[in-house]
Coordinates of N, CA and C in Angstrom, one line a residue:
X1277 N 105.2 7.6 -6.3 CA 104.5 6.3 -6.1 C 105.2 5.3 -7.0
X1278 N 105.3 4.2 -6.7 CA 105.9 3.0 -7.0 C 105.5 2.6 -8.3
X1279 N 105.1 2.0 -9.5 CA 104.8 1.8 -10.8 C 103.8 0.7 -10.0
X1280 N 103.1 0.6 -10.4 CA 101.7 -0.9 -10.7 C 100.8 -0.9 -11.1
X1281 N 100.9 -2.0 -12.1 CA 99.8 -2.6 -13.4 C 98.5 -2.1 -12.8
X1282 N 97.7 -1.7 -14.0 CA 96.3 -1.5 -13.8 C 95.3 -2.8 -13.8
X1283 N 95.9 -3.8 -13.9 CA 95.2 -4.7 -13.2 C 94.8 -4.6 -12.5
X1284 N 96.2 -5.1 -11.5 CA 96.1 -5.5 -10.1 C 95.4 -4.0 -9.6
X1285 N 95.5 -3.0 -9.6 CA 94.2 -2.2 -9.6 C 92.9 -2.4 -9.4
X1286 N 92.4 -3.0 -11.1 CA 91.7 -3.3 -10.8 C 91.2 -4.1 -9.8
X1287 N 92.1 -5.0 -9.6 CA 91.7 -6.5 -9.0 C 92.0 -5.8 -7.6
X1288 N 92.1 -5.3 -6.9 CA 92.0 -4.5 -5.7 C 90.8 -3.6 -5.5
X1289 N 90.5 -2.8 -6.9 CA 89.0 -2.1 -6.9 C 87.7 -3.2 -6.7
X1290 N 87.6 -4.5 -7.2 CA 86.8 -5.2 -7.0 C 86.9 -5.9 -6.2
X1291 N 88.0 -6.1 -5.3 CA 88.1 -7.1 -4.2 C 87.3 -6.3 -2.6
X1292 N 87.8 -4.7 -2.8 CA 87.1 -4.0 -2.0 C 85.7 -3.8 -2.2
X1293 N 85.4 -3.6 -3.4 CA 83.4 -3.8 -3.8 C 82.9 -5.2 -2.9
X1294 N 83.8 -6.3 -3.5 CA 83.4 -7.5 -2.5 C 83.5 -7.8 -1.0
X1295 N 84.0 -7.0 -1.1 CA 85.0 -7.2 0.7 C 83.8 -6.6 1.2
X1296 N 83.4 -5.1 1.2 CA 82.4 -4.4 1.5 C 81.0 -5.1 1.7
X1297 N 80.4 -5.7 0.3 CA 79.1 -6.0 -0.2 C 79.1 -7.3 1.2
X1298 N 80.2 -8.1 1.1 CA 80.3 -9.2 2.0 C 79.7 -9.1 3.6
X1299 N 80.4 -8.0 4.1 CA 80.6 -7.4 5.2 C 78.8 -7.2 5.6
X1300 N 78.2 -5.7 4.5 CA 77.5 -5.5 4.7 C 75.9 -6.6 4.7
X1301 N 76.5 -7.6 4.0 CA 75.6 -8.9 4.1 C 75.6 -9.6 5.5
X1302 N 77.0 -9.6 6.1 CA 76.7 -11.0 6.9 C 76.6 -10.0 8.3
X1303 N 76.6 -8.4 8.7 CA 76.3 -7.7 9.7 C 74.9 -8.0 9.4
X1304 N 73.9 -7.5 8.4 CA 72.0 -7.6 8.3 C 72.0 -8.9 8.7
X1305 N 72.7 -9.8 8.4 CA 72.3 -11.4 8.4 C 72.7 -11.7 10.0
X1306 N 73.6 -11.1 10.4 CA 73.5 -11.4 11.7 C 72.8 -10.7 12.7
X1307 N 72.4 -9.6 12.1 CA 70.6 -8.5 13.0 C 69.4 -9.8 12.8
X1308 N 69.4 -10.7 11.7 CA 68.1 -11.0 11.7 C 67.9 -12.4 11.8
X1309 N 69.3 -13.0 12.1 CA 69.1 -14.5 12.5 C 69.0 -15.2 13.9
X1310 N 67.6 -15.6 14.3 CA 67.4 -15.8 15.4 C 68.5 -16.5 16.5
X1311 N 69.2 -17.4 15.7 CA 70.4 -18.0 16.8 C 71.2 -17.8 17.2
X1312 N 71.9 -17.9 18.5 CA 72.5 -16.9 18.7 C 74.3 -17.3 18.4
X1313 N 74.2 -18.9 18.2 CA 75.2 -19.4 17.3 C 75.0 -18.4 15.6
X1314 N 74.4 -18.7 15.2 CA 73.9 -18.0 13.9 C 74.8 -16.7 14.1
X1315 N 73.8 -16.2 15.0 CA 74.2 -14.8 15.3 C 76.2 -14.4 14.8
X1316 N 76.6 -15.5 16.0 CA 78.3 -15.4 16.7 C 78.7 -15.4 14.9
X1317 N 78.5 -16.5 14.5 CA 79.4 -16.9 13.3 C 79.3 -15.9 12.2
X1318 N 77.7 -14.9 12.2 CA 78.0 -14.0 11.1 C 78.9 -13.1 11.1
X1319 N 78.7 -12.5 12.4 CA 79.6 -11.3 13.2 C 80.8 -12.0 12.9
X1320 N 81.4 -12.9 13.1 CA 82.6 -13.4 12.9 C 83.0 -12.8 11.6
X1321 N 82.1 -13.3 10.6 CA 82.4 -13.1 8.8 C 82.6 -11.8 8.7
X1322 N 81.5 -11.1 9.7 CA 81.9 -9.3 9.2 C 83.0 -8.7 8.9
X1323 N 83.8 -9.4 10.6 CA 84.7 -9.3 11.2 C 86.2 -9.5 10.1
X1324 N 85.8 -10.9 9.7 CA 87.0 -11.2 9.0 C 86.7 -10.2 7.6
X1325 N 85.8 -10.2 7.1 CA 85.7 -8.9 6.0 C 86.4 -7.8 5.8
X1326 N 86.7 -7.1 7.2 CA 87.6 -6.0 7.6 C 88.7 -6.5 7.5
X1327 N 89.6 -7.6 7.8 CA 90.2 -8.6 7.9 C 91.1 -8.4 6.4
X1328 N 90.2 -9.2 5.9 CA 90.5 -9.0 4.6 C 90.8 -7.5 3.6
X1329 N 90.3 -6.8 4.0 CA 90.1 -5.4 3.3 C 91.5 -4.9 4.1
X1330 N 92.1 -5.2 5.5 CA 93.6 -4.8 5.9 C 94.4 -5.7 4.9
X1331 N 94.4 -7.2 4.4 CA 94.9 -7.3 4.0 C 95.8 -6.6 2.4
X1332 N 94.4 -6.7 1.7 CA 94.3 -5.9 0.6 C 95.2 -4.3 0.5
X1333 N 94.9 -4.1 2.0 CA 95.4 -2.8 2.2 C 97.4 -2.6 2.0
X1334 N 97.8 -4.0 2.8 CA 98.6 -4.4 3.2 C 99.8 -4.7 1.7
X1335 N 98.9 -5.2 1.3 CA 99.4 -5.5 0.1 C 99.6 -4.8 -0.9
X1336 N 98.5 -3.9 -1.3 CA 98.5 -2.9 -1.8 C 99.6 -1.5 -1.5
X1337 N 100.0 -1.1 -0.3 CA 101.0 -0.2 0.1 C 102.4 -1.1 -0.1
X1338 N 102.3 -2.1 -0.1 CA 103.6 -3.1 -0.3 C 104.3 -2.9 -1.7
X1339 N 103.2 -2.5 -2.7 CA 103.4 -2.6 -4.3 C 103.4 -0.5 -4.7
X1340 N 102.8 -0.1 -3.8 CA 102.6 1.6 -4.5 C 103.2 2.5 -2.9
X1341 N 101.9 3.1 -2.1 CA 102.2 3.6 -1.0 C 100.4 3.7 -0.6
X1342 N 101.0 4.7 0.7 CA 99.6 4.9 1.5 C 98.8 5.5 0.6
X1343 N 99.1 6.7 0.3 CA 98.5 7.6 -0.7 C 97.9 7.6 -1.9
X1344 N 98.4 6.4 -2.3 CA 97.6 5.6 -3.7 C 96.8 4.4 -2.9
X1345 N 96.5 4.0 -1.8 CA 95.5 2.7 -1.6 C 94.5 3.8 -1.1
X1346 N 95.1 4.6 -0.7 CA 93.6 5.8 0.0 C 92.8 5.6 -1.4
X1347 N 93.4 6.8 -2.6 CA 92.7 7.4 -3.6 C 91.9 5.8 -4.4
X1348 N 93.0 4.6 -4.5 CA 92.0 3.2 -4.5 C 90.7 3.0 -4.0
X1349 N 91.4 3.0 -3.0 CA 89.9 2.3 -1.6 C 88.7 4.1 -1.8
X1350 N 89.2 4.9 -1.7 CA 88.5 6.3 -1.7 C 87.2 5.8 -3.1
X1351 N 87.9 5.8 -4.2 CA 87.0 5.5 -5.6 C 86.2 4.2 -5.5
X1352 N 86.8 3.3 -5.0 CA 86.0 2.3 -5.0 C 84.9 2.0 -3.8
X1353 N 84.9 2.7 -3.0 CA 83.6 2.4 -1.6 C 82.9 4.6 -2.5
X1354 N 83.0 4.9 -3.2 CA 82.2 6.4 -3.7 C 81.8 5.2 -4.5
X1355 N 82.0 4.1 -5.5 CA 81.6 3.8 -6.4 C 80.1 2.7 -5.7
X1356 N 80.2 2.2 -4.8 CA 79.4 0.9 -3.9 C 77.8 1.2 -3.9
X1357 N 77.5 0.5 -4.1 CA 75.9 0.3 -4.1 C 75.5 -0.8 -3.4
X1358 N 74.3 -0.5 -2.6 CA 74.4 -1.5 -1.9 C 73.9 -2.6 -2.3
X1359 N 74.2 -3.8 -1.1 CA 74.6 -4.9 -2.0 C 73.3 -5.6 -2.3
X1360 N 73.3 -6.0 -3.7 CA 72.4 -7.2 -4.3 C 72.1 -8.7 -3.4
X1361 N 73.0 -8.8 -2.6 CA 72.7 -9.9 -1.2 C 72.3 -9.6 -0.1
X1362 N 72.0 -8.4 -0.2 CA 71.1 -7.7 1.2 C 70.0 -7.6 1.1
X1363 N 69.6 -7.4 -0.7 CA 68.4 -7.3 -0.9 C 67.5 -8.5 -0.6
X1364 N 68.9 -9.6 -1.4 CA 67.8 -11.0 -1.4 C 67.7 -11.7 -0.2
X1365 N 68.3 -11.3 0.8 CA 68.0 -11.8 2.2 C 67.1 -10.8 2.6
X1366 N 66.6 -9.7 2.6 CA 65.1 -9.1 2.7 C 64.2 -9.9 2.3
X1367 N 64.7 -10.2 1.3 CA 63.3 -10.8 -0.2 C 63.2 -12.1 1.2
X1368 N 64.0 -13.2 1.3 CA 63.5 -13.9 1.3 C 62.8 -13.6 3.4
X1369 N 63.5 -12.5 3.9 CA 62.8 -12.8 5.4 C 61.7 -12.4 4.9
X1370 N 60.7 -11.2 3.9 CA 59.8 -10.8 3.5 C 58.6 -12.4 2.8
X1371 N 59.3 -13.2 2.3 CA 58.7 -14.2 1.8 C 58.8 -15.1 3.3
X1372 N 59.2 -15.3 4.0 CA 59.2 -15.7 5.6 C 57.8 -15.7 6.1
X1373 N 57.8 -14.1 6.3 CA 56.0 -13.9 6.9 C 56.3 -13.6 8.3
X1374 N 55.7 -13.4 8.9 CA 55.2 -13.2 10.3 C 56.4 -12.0 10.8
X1375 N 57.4 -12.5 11.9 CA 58.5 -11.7 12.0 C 59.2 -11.8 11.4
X1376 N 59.1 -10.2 10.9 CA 60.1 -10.2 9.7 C 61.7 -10.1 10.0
X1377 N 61.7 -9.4 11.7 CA 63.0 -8.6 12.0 C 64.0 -10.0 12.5
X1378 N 63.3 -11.1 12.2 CA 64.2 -13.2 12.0 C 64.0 -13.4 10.7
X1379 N 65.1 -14.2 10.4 CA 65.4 -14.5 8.7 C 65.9 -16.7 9.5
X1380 N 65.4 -17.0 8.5 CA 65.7 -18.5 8.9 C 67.1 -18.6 8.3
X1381 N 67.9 -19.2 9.2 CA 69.3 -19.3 9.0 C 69.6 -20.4 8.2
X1382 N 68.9 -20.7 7.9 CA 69.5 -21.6 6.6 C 69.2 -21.0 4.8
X1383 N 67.6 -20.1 5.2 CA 68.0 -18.8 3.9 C 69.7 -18.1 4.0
X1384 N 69.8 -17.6 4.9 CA 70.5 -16.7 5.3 C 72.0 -17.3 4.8
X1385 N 72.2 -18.5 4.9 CA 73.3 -19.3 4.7 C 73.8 -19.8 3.1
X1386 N 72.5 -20.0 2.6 CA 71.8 -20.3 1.0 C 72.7 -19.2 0.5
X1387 N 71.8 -17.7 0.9 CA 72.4 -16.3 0.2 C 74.2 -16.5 0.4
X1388 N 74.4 -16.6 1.5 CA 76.2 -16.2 1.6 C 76.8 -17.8 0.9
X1389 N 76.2 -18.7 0.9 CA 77.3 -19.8 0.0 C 77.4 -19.5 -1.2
X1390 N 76.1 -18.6 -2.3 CA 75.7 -18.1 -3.3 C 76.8 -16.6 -3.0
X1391 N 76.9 -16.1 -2.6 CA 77.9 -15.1 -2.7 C 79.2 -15.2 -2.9
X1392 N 79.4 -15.8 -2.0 CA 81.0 -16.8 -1.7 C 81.7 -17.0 -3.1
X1393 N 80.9 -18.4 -3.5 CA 80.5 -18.9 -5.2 C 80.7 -17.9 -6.2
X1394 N 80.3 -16.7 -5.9 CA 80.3 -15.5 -7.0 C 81.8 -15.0 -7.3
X1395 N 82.2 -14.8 -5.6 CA 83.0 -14.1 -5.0 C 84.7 -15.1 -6.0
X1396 N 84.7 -16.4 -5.1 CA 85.3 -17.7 -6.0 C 85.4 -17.7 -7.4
X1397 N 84.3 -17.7 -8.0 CA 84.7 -17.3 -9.6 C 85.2 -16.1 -10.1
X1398 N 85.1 -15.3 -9.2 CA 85.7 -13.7 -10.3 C 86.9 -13.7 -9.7
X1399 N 87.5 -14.6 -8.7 CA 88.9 -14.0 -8.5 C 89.7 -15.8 -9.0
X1400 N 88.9 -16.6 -9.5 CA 89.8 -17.5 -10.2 C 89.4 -17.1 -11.3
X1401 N 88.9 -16.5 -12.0 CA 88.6 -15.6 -13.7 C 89.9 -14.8 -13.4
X1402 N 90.4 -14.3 -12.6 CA 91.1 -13.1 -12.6 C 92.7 -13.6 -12.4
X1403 N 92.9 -15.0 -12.0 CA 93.9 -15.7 -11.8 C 94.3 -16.1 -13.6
X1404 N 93.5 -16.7 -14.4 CA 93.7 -16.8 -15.4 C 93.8 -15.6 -16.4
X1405 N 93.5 -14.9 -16.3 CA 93.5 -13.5 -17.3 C 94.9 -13.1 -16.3
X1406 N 95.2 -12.7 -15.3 CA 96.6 -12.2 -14.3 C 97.4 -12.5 -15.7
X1407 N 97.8 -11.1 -16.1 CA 99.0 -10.7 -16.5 C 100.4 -10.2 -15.8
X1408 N 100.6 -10.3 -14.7 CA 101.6 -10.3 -14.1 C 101.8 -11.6 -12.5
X1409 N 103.1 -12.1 -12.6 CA 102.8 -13.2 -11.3 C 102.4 -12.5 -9.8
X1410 N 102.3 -11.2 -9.4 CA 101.6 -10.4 -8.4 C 100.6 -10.0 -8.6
X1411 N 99.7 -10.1 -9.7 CA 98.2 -9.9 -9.6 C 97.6 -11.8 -9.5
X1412 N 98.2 -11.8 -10.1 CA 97.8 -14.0 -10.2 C 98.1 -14.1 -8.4
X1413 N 98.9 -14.1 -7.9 CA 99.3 -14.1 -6.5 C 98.3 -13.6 -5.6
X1414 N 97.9 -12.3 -5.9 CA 97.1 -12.0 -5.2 C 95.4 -12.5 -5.7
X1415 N 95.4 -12.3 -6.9 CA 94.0 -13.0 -6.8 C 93.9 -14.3 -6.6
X1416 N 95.1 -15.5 -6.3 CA 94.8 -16.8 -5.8 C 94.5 -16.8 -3.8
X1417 N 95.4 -15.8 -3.6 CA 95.2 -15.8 -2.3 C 93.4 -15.0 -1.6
X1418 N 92.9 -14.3 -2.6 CA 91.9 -13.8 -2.1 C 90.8 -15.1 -2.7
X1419 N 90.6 -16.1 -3.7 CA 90.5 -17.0 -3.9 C 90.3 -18.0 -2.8
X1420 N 91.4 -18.5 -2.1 CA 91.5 -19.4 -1.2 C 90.5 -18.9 0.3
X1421 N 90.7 -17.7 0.0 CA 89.9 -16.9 1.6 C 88.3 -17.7 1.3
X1422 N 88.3 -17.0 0.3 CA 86.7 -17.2 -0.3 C 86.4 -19.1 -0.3
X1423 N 86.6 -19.5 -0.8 CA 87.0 -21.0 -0.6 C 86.6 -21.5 0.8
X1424 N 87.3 -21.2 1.7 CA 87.1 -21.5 3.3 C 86.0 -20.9 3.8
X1425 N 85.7 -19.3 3.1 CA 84.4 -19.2 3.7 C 83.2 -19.7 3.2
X1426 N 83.3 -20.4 2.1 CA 82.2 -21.3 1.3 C 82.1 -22.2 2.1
X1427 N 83.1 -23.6 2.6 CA 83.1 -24.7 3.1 C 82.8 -24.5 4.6
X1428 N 83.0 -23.2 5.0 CA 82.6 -23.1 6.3 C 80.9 -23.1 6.3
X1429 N 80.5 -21.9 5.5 CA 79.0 -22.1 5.4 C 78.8 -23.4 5.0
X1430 N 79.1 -24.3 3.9 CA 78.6 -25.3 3.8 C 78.2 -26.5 4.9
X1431 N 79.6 -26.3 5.5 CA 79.3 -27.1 6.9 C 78.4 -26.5 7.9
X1432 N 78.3 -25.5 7.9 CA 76.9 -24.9 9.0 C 76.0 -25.1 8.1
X1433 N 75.4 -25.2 6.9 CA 74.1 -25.3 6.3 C 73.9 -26.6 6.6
X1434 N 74.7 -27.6 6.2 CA 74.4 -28.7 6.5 C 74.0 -29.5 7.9
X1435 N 74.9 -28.7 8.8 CA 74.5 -29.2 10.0 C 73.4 -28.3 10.9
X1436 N 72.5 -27.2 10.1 CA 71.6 -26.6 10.6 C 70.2 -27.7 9.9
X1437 N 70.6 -28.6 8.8 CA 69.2 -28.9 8.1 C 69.6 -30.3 8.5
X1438 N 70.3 -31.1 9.0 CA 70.6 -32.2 9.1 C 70.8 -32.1 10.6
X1439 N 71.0 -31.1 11.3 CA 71.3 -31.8 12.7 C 70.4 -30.2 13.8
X1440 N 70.2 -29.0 13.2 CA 69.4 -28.3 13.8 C 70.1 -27.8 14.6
X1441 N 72.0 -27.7 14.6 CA 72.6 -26.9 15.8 C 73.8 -26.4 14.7
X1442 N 73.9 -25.0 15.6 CA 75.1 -23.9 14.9 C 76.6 -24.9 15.8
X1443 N 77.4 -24.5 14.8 CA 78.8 -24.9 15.5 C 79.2 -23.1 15.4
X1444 N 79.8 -22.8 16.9 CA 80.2 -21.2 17.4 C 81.4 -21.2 16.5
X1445 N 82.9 -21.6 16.5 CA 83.4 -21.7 15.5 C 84.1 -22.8 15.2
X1446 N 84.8 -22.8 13.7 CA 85.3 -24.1 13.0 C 87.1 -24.4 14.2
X1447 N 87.3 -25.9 14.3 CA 88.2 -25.8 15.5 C 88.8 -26.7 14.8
X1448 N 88.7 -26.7 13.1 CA 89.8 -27.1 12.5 C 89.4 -26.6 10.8
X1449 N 90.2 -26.7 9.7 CA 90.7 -26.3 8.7 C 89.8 -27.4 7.6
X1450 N 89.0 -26.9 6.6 CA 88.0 -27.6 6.1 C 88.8 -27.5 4.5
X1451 N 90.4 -27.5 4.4 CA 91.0 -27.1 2.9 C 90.3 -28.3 2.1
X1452 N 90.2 -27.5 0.5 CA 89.9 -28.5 0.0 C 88.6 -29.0 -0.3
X1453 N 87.6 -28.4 0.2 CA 86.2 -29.3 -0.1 C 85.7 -28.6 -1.1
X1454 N 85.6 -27.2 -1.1 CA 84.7 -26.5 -2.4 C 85.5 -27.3 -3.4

């Protein structure tokens, strides 16, 4: 196996905790949001969550081998608990009332811009601590992902409480707003 910093390790053990926690948020969020735009765009996020987690993968065999992203990825999804943003979209379809098995999509949207946000700070915390220019590299680029998926929600929150319609997907590049 190739030599690499226990950082970037790290910073691969936690990008998979978030990759996952992500995923497992916006699949429940898309079981329980009545629209069916709502619906499309969470499944989309799931989707790119996987997305992401090849890339990680990708990158990670680029720096070690197959056999060390397995025993990575292996310790880090044994380590996963499910996510703290699954709970609080329960919490709040439970504070909803009536049908529980619909979550109002703009809760639903609140929780993942608050995730996003969480997601954005621990990998620009991890840009500045990056002791080598391939863990800074890679935590800017997982960074930027997160970024876009912030500004994309923001633009669907917005235009669900200001205009009451889902856009199915973004049909241009929103760089720059977070």
């Amino acid at each position: 196996m190739a030599s690499i910093d226990a950082q970037t390790v790290e910073i691969l053990k936690e990008s998979i905790k978030l990759e996952l926690a992500g995923k497992g948020f916006y699949e429940r969020a898309a079981e329980v949001t009545e629209d069916d735009l709502g619906k499309a765009m969470f499944t989309r996020l799931a989707k790119e969550e996987d997305g992401h987690l090849a890339v990680i993968e990708k990158i990670f065999t680029s720096m070690a081998d197959d056999e060390a992203w397995r025993a990575v990825a292996d310790e880090a999804m044994r380590k996963q608990v499910a996510a703290p943003v699954v709970d609080e979209l329960e919490a709040a379809i439970a504070r909803r009332g009536g049908d529980s098995r619909h979550a109002n999509g703009s809760a639903a949207l609140k929780i993942a811009m608050e995730m996003e946000r969480k997601a954005i700070g621990f990998f620009e915390d991890l840009v500045k601590q990056a002791k080598t220019p391939r863990a800074r590299e890679l935590a800017e680029s997982l960074a930027d992902e997160e970024r876009f998926h912030y500004d994309m929600l923001q633009y669907q929150y917005d235009n669900v409480l200001n205009m009451g319609f889902w856009l199915d997907s973004a049909e241009f590049r929103m760089d720059a707003k977070f």
